[in-house]
XYZ file of C-alpha atoms in Angstrom:
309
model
C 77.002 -9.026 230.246
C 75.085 -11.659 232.722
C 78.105 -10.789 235.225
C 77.480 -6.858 235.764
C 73.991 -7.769 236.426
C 74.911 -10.670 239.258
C 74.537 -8.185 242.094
C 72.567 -7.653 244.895
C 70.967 -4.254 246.135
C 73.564 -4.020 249.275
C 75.965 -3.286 246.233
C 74.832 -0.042 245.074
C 76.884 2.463 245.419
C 76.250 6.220 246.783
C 76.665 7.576 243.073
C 73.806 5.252 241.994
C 71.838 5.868 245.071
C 71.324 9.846 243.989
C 70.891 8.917 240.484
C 67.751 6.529 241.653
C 66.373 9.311 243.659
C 65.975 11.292 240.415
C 64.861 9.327 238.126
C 60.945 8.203 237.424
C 60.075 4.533 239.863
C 57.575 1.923 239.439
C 56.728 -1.472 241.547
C 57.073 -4.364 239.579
C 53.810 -6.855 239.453
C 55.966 -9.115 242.101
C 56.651 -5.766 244.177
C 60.280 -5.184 243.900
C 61.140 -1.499 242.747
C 61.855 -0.362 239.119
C 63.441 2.689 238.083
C 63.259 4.397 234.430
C 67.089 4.925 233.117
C 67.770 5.698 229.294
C 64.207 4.437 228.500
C 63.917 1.304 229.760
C 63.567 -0.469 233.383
C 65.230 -1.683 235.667
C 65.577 -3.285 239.252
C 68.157 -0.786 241.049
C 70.453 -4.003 241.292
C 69.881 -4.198 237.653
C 71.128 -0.678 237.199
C 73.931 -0.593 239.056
C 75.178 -3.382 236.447
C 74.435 -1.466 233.605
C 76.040 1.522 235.069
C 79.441 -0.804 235.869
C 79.153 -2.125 232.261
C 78.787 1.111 230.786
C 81.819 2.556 232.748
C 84.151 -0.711 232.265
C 83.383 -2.556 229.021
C 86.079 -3.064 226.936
C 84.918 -4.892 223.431
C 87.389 -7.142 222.009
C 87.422 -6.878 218.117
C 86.125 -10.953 217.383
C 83.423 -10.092 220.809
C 80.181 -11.767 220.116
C 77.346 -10.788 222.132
C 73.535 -12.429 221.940
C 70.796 -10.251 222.953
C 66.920 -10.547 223.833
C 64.156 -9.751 225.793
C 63.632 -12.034 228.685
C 62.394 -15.793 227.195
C 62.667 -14.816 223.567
C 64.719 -17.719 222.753
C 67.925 -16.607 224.642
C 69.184 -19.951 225.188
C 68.759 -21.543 222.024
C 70.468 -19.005 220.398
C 73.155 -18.948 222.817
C 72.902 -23.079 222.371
C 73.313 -22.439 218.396
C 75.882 -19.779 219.042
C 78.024 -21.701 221.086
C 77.867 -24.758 218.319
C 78.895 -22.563 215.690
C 82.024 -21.433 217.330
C 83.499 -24.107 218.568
C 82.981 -25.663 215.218
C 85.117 -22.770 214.019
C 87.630 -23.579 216.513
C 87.726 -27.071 216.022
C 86.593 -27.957 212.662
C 87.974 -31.262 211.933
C 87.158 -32.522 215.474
C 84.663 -35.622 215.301
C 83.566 -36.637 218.793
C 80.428 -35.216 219.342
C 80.821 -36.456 223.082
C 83.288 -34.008 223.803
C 80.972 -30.994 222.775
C 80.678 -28.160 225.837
C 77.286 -28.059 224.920
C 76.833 -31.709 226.628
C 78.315 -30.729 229.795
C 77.319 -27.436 230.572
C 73.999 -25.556 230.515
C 74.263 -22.565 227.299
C 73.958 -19.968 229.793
C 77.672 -21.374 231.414
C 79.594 -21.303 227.931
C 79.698 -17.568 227.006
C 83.240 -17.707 227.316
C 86.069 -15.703 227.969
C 88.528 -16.789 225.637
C 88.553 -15.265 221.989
C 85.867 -14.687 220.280
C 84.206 -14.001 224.225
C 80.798 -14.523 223.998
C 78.613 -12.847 226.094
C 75.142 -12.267 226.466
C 72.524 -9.284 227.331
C 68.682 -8.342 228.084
C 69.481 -5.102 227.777
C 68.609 -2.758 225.013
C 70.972 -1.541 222.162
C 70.860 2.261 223.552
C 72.701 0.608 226.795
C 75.976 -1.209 224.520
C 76.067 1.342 221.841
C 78.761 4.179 223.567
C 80.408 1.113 224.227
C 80.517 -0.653 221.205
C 80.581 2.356 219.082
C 84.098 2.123 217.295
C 84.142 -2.080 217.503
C 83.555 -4.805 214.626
C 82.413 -7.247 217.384
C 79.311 -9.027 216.335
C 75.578 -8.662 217.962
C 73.214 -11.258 217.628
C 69.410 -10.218 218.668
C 66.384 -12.716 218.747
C 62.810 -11.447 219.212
C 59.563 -13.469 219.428
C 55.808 -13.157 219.369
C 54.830 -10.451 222.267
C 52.306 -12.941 223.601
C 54.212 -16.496 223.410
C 57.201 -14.292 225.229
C 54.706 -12.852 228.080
C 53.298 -16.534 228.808
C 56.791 -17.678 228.678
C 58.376 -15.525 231.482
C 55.149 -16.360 233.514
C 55.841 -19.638 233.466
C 59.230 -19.197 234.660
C 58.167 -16.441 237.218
C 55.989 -19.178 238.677
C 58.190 -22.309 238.786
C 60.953 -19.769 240.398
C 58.212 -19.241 242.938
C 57.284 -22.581 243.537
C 53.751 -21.994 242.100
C 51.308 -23.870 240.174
C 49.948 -21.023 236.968
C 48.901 -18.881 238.984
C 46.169 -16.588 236.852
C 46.628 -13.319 239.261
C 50.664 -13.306 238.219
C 49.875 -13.669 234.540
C 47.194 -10.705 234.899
C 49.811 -7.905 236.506
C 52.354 -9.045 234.478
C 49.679 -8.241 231.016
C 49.502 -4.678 232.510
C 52.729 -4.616 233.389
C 53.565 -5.525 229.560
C 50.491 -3.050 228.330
C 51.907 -0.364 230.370
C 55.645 -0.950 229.368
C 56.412 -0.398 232.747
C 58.230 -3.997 233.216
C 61.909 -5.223 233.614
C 64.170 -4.049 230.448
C 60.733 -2.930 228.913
C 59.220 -1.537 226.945
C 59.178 -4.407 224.792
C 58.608 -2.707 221.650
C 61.341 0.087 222.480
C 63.568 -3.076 223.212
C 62.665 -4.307 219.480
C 63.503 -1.392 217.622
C 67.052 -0.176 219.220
C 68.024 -3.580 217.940
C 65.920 -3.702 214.429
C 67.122 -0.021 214.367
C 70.510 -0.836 214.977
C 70.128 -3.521 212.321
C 69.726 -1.537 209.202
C 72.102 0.895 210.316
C 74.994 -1.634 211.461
C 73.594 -4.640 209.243
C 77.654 -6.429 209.526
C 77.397 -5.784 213.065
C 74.032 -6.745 214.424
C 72.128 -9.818 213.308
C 68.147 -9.302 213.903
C 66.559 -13.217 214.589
C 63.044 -13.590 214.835
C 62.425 -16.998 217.014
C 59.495 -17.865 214.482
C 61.629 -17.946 211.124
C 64.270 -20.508 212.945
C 61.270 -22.854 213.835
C 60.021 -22.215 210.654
C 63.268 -22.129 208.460
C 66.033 -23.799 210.568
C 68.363 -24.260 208.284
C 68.189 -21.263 206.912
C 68.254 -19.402 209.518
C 71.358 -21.285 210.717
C 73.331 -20.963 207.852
C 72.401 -17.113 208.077
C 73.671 -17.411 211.421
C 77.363 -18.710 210.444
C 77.563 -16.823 207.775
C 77.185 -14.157 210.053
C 79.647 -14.974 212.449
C 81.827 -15.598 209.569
C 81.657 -19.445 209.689
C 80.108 -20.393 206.842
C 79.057 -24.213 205.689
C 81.112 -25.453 203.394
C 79.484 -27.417 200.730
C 80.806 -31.039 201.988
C 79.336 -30.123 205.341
C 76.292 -29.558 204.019
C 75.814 -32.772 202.182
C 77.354 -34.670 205.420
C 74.764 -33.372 207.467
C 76.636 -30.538 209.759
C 73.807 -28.515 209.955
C 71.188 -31.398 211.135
C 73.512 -32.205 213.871
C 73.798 -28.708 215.155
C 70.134 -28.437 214.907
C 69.828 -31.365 216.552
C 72.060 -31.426 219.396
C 70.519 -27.628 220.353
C 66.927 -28.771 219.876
C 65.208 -27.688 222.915
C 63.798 -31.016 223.660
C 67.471 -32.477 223.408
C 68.359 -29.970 225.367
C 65.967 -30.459 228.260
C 67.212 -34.280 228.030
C 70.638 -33.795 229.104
C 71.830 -34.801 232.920
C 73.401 -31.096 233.007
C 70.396 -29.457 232.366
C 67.960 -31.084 234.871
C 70.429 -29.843 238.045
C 71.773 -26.887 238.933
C 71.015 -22.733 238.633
C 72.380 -20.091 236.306
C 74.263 -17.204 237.250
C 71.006 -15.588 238.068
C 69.897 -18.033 240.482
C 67.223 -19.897 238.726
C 66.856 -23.495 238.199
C 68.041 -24.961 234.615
C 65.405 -27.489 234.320
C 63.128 -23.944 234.819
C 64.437 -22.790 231.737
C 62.860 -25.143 229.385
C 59.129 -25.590 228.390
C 57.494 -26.046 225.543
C 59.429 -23.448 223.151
C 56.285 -23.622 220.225
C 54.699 -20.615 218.329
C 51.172 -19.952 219.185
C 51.070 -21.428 223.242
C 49.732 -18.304 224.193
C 46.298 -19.294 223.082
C 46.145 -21.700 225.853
C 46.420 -19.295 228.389
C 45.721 -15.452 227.379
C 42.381 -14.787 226.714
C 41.098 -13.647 223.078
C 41.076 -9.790 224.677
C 43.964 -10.249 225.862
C 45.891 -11.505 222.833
C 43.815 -8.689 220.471
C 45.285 -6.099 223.553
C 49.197 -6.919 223.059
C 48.611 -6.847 218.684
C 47.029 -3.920 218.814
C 50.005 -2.180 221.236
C 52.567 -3.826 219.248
C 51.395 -2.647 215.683
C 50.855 1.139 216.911
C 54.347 1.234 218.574
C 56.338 -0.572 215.514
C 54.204 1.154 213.219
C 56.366 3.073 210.272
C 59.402 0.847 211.360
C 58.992 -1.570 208.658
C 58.365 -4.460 211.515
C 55.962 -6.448 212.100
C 54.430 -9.378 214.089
C-alpha cells in the first residue's frame, strides 16, 4: 500500500482537512504533526493515504500483502517474499543471475502482476473492511520492542545526516512509552495482526523476526507453505532453501550494486535501510532503565493475549 502513502501534505483534500480538525493531534519527536484516526497515528499525509486506500482498494483473490511496524524486518520479508514467488512462477528456471532480487532493491518488486504483492505499516483495523470477503494472503513480522526502537533511530538519523544523536533516541523512547508515535501504538499494532491471526489463521501469517534468525529454515518453509509454495522434497535435498536464505541474507543484501544507490518510494536512501539486523543491539545503546521501561509496557499491554516478548 507504499503508493497511497507517497503523498505530500499539499494533497489533502477538504474532506480530510475537517476530519483532522476533529480528531485528537500530537507533535511527533521530529515536530511534524500527528493525528489519532481508528487508534493509531498518523502524519496527515499519512492519512490521507489511508483514507484513499480505504475508499479504493480492490483485493485481488491471489493478493499478497506483508505488513510491519516500521524496521521490524520489512525488507527481509519482502526479500524472502519476493524469492518465494517468483520461484512459484518460474520453478524450473536455473540462472540465479536473472533473479529481480539482484537488480532491484525489495521495496521496488511488490509487483503488480498476479499474485500483486504489496506492502503496509499500517495496522490490521485499517485493511480489514477492505479485505473482509478476500482469500488474499497477509504476511505480518514483529520484532523485539527495543531492537525495533534503536532500529528506526538509526535510520531517522542517517535520513538526517546525523551522527547517533542521544537527544533523538530519548523523544523517540517517550514517544514509544507514550504510544503517541507514527502507526503506534506498537503493541495495538501487534495484536490487530496476532488478533487477526487466530481468527483468520489461512489468511494472515504472524512472523516474529527472532524465530527466522533463530529457525530459518523453518520459518521459511512455514512461509511457502503459506503462500502455498511448498518445498518439494528434491528441493530440499538440492539445497533450495539455503539459496533463498542466502541470496536474502541481509549482509548479501547490503552487498549488491543496487542496494548501495538510489531511494525508495518514500524517499530514503537504500544503503539507509540496512544495518546490523541482530537480536539484542539494543543493549548497546538503551540504557538498562530504559530497556526494563519498554518490557514492562509491552507485557501489561499484551497481557491475556497469549503473546509475549
Amino acid at each position: 500500500m507504499e503508493k497511497w502513502m507517497n503523498l505530500r501534505d499539499e494533497d489533502l483534500t477538504e474532506e480530510t482537512k475537517t476530519l483532522i480538525s476533529s480528531l485528537p493531534s500530537e507533535k511527533a519527536y521530529l515536530g511534524r504533526n500527528l493525528c489519532k484516526y481508528q487508534g493509531s497515528w498518523y502524519y496527515y499525509n499519512f492519512l490521507q493515504g489511508v483514507l484513499n486506500f480505504q475508499r479504493g482498494f480492490k483485493p485481488q483473490d491471489t493478493d499478497v500483502i506483508v505488513a510491519s511496524y516500521p524496521k521490524c524486518g520489512t525488507l527481509w520479508l519482502k526479500a524472502l517474499t519476493v524469492a518465494l514467488v517468483e520461484r512459484s512462477k518460474n520453478p524450473s528456471s536455473d540462472d540465479p543471475t536473472c533473479h529481480p532480487l539482484l537488480s532491484n532493491n525489495p521495496h521496488n518488486l511488490l509487483s503488480s502482476s498476479s499474485p500483486r504483492l504489496f506492502s503496509t505499516h499500517t495496522p490490521f483495523n485499517t485493511l480489514q473492511v477492505a479485505l473482509k470477503d478476500s482469500p488474499c494472503k497477509v504476511l505480518y513480522i514483529c520484532r523485539d520492542a527495543k531492537d525495533s526502537l534503536v532500529s528506526r533511530w538509526h535510520i531517522v538519523c542517517r535520513s538526517l545526516n546525523k551522527e547517533e544523536d542521544r537527544t533523538i533516541l530519548e523523544s523517540m523512547f517517550e514517544s514509544f512509552c507514550s504510544g503517541v508515535c507514527l502507526f503506534g501504538p506498537l503493541w495495538d499494532h501487534i495484536l490487530s495482526y496476532w488478533k487477526a491471526s487466530l481468527e483468520k489463521p489461512k489468511q494472515v501469517l504472524f512472523m516474529r523476526y527472532d524465530e527466522i534468525k533463530t529457525d530459518p529454515h523453518g520459518q521459511l518453509k512455514k512461509l511457502a507453505e503459506f503462500l502455498g509454495c511448498p518445498f518439494s522434497k528434491e528441493e530440499e535435498r538440492n539445497g533450495s532453501i539455503d539459496k533463498i536464505l542466502e541470496m536474502c541474507s541481509l549482509p548479501n543484501l547490503s552487498s549488491l550494486d543496487v542496494n548501495k544507490t538510489g531511494k525508495s518510494i518514500n524517499g530514503i536512501e537504500y544503503k539507509n535501510h540496512f544495518r546490523k539486523g541482530i537480536v539484542g543491539d539494543w543493549k548497546n545503546h538503551l540504557t538498562p532503565e530504559m530497556g526494563n521501561k519498554i518490557d514492562m509496557i509491552m507485557k501489561e499491554k499484551l497481557k491475556d493475549s497469549g503473546l509475549e516478548f
